[in-house]
XYZ file of C-alpha atoms in Angstrom:
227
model
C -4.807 28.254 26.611
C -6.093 24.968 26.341
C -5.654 24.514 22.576
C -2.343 25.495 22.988
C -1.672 22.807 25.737
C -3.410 20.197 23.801
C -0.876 21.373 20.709
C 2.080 20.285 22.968
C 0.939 17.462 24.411
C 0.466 16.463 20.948
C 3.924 17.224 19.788
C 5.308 15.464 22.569
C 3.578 12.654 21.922
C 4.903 12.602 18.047
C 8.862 13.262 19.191
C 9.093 10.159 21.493
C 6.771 8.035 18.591
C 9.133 9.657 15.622
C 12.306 8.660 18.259
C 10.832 5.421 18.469
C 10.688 5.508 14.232
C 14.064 6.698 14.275
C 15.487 4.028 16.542
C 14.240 1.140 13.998
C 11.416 0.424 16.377
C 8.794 -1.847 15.466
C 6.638 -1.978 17.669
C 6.169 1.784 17.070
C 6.033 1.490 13.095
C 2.629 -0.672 13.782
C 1.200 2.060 16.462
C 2.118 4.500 13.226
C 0.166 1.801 11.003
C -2.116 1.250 13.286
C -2.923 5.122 13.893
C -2.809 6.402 9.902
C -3.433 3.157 7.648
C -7.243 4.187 7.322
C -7.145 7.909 7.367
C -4.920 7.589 4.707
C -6.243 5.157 2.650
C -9.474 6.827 2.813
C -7.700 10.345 1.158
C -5.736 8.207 -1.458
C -8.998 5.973 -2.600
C -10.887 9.514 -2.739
C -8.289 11.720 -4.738
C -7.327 8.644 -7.289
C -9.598 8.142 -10.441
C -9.493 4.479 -9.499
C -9.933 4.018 -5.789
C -8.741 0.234 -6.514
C -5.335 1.407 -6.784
C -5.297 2.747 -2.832
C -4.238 0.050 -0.888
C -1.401 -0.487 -3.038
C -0.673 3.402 -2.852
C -0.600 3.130 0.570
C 1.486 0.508 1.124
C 4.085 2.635 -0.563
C 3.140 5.885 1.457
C 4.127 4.080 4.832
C 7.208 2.497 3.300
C 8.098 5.802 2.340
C 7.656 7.009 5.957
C 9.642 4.083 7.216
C 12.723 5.165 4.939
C 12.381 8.652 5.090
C 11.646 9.333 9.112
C 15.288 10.301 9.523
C 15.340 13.110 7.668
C 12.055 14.146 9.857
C 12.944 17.315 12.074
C 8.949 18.610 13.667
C 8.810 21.267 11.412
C 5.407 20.398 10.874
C 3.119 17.681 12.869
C 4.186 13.858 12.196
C 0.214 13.931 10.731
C 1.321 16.784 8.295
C 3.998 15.214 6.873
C 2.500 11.803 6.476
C -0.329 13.515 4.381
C 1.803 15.140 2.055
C 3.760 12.364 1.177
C 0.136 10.303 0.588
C -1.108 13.189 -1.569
C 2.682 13.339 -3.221
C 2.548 9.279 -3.831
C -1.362 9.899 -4.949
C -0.586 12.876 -7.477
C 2.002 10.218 -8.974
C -0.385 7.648 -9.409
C -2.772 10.029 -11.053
C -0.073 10.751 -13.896
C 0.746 7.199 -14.587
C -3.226 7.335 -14.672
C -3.785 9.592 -17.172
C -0.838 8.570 -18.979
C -1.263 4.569 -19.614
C -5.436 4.603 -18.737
C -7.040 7.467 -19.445
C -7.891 6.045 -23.199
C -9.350 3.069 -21.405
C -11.802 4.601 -19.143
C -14.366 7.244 -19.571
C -13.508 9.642 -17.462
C -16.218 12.080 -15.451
C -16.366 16.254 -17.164
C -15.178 18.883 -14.105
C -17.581 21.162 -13.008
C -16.954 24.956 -11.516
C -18.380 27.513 -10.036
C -17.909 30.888 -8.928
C -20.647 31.653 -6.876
C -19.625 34.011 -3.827
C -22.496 32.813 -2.000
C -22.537 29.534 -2.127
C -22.535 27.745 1.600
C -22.840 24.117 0.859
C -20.504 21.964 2.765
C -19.290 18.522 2.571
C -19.274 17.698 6.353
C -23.421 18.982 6.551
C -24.414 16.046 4.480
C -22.270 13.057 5.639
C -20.251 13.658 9.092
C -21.413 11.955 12.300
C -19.577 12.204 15.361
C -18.164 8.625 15.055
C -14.527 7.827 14.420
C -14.748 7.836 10.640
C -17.558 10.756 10.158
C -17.828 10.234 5.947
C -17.460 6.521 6.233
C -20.196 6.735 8.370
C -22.926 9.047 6.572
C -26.413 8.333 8.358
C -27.615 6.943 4.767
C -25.640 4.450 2.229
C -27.375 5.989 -0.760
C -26.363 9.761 0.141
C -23.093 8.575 0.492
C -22.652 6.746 -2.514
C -24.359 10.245 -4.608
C -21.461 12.533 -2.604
C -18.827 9.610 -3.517
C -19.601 10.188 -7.052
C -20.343 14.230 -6.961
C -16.905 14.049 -5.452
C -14.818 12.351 -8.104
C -16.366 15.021 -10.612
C -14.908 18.149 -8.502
C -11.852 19.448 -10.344
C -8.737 17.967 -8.866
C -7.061 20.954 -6.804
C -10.555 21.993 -4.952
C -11.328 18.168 -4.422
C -7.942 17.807 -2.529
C -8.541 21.015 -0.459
C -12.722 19.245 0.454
C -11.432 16.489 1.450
C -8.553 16.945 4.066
C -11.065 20.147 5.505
C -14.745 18.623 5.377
C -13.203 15.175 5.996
C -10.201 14.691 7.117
C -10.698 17.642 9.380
C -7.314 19.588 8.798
C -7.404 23.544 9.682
C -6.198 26.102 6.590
C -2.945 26.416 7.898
C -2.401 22.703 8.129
C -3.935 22.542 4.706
C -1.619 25.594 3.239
C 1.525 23.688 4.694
C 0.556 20.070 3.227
C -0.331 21.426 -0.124
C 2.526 24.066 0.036
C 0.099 26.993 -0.893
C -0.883 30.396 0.920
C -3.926 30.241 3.000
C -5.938 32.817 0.822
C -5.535 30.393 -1.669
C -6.637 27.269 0.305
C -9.948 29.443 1.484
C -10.788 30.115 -2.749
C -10.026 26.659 -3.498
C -12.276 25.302 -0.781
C -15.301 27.469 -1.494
C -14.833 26.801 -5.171
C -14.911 23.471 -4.363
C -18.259 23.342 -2.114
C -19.854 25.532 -4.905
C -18.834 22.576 -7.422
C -20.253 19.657 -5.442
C -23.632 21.514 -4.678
C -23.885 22.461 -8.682
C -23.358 18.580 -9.477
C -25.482 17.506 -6.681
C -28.236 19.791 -7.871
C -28.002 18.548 -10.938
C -28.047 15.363 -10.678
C -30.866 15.472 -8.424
C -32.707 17.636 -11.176
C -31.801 14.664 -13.454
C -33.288 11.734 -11.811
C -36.285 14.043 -10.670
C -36.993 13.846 -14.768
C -36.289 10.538 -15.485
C -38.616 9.243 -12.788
C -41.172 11.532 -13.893
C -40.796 10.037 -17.491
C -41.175 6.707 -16.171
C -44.162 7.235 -13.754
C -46.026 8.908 -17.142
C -44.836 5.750 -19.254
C -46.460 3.381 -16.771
C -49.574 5.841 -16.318
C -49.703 5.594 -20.190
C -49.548 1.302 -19.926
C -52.243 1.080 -17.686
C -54.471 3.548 -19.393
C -53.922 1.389 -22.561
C -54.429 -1.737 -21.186
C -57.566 -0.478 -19.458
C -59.042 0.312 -22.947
């Protein structure tokens, strides 16, 4: 019962902001600014292949918003429909991408996996309780490692990991920004988690060898030098 007061209180609260849109106010375009500009900078910067592109991206998400909130009716939350058009504006972005970059950049292999099993998540290894839970992980350098594991997750299960481990959308929500069936949202997402803990591993495994190389090289100087 509570959830499903909470769930009104919330869509009352986006009809007289969206009225407030509607009526050209702008005052309540900075609230909306004020509200989304980080949340969805943060899931633009992680989804393109160059997060320098974001603020730009964003800029155009909220100018979209500003032209399009007429044609707004609640069929979905305001939040909802703010994050498809960001994921919308950042799938565009990713095709100019690929199509006038991709020669110029190396870009990262994809990794998959199909493990049943696998229960790795996202949220385990970098969310805090703060306002901005990834942005926040309780150590810089394991949030720089799932930064990068991230980028290497193919692109449809990387979408679905980051607006449920970080953004904190439920299936449903997820199913109706992505416009996909919820059976397919809960494959993508474990898919996904079974991905990042495969390149995590891995690179782990990596850099586990390459100090061990380099501990043995300077065990190897010193026992020379001591002849």
């Amino acid at each position: 019962m509570g959830n499903l007061v909470s769930a009104i209180g919330i869509r009352a609260e986006d009809a007289a902001l969206v009225a407030e849109l509607k009526a050209g106010s702008e005052e309540a375009f900075a609230q909306l600014i004020g509200q989304y500009s980080q949340p969805i900078y943060s899931v633009i910067a992680r989804s393109l292949q160059d997060p320098a592109d974001a603020a730009d991206i964003t800029q155009d998400v909220f100018i979209k918003v500003f032209r399009n909130i007429g044609s707004f009716h609640g069929d979905s939350s305001l939040r909802t429909w703010i994050y498809r058009i960001a994921l919308h504006e950042a799938s565009n972005q990713r095709r100019w991408w690929k199509r006038h970059k991709k020669q110029e950049i190396t870009i990262d292999g994809e990794f998959e996996s199909d493990d049943p099993g696998d229960s790795f998540y996202l949220k385990d290894t970098l969310a805090s309780q703060d306002d901005s839970p990834f942005d926040l992980a309780i150590q810089s350098e394991t949030r720089v490692r799932v930064e990068a594991a991230l980028q290497q997750v193919p692109e449809a299960f990387r979408t679905v990991l980051i607006l449920r481990e970080i953004e904190g959308f439920a299936y449903d929500e997820i199913a109706e920004i992505l416009d996909i069936n919820m059976g397919t949202v809960k494959s993508r997402l474990m898919r996904g988690r079974a991905a990042m803990r495969q390149i995590l591993q891995s690179r782990e495994a990596l850099e586990s060898q390459l100090r061990t190389e380099a501990s043995k090289r300077a065990m190897d100087k010193r026992m020379e030098a001591a002849r």
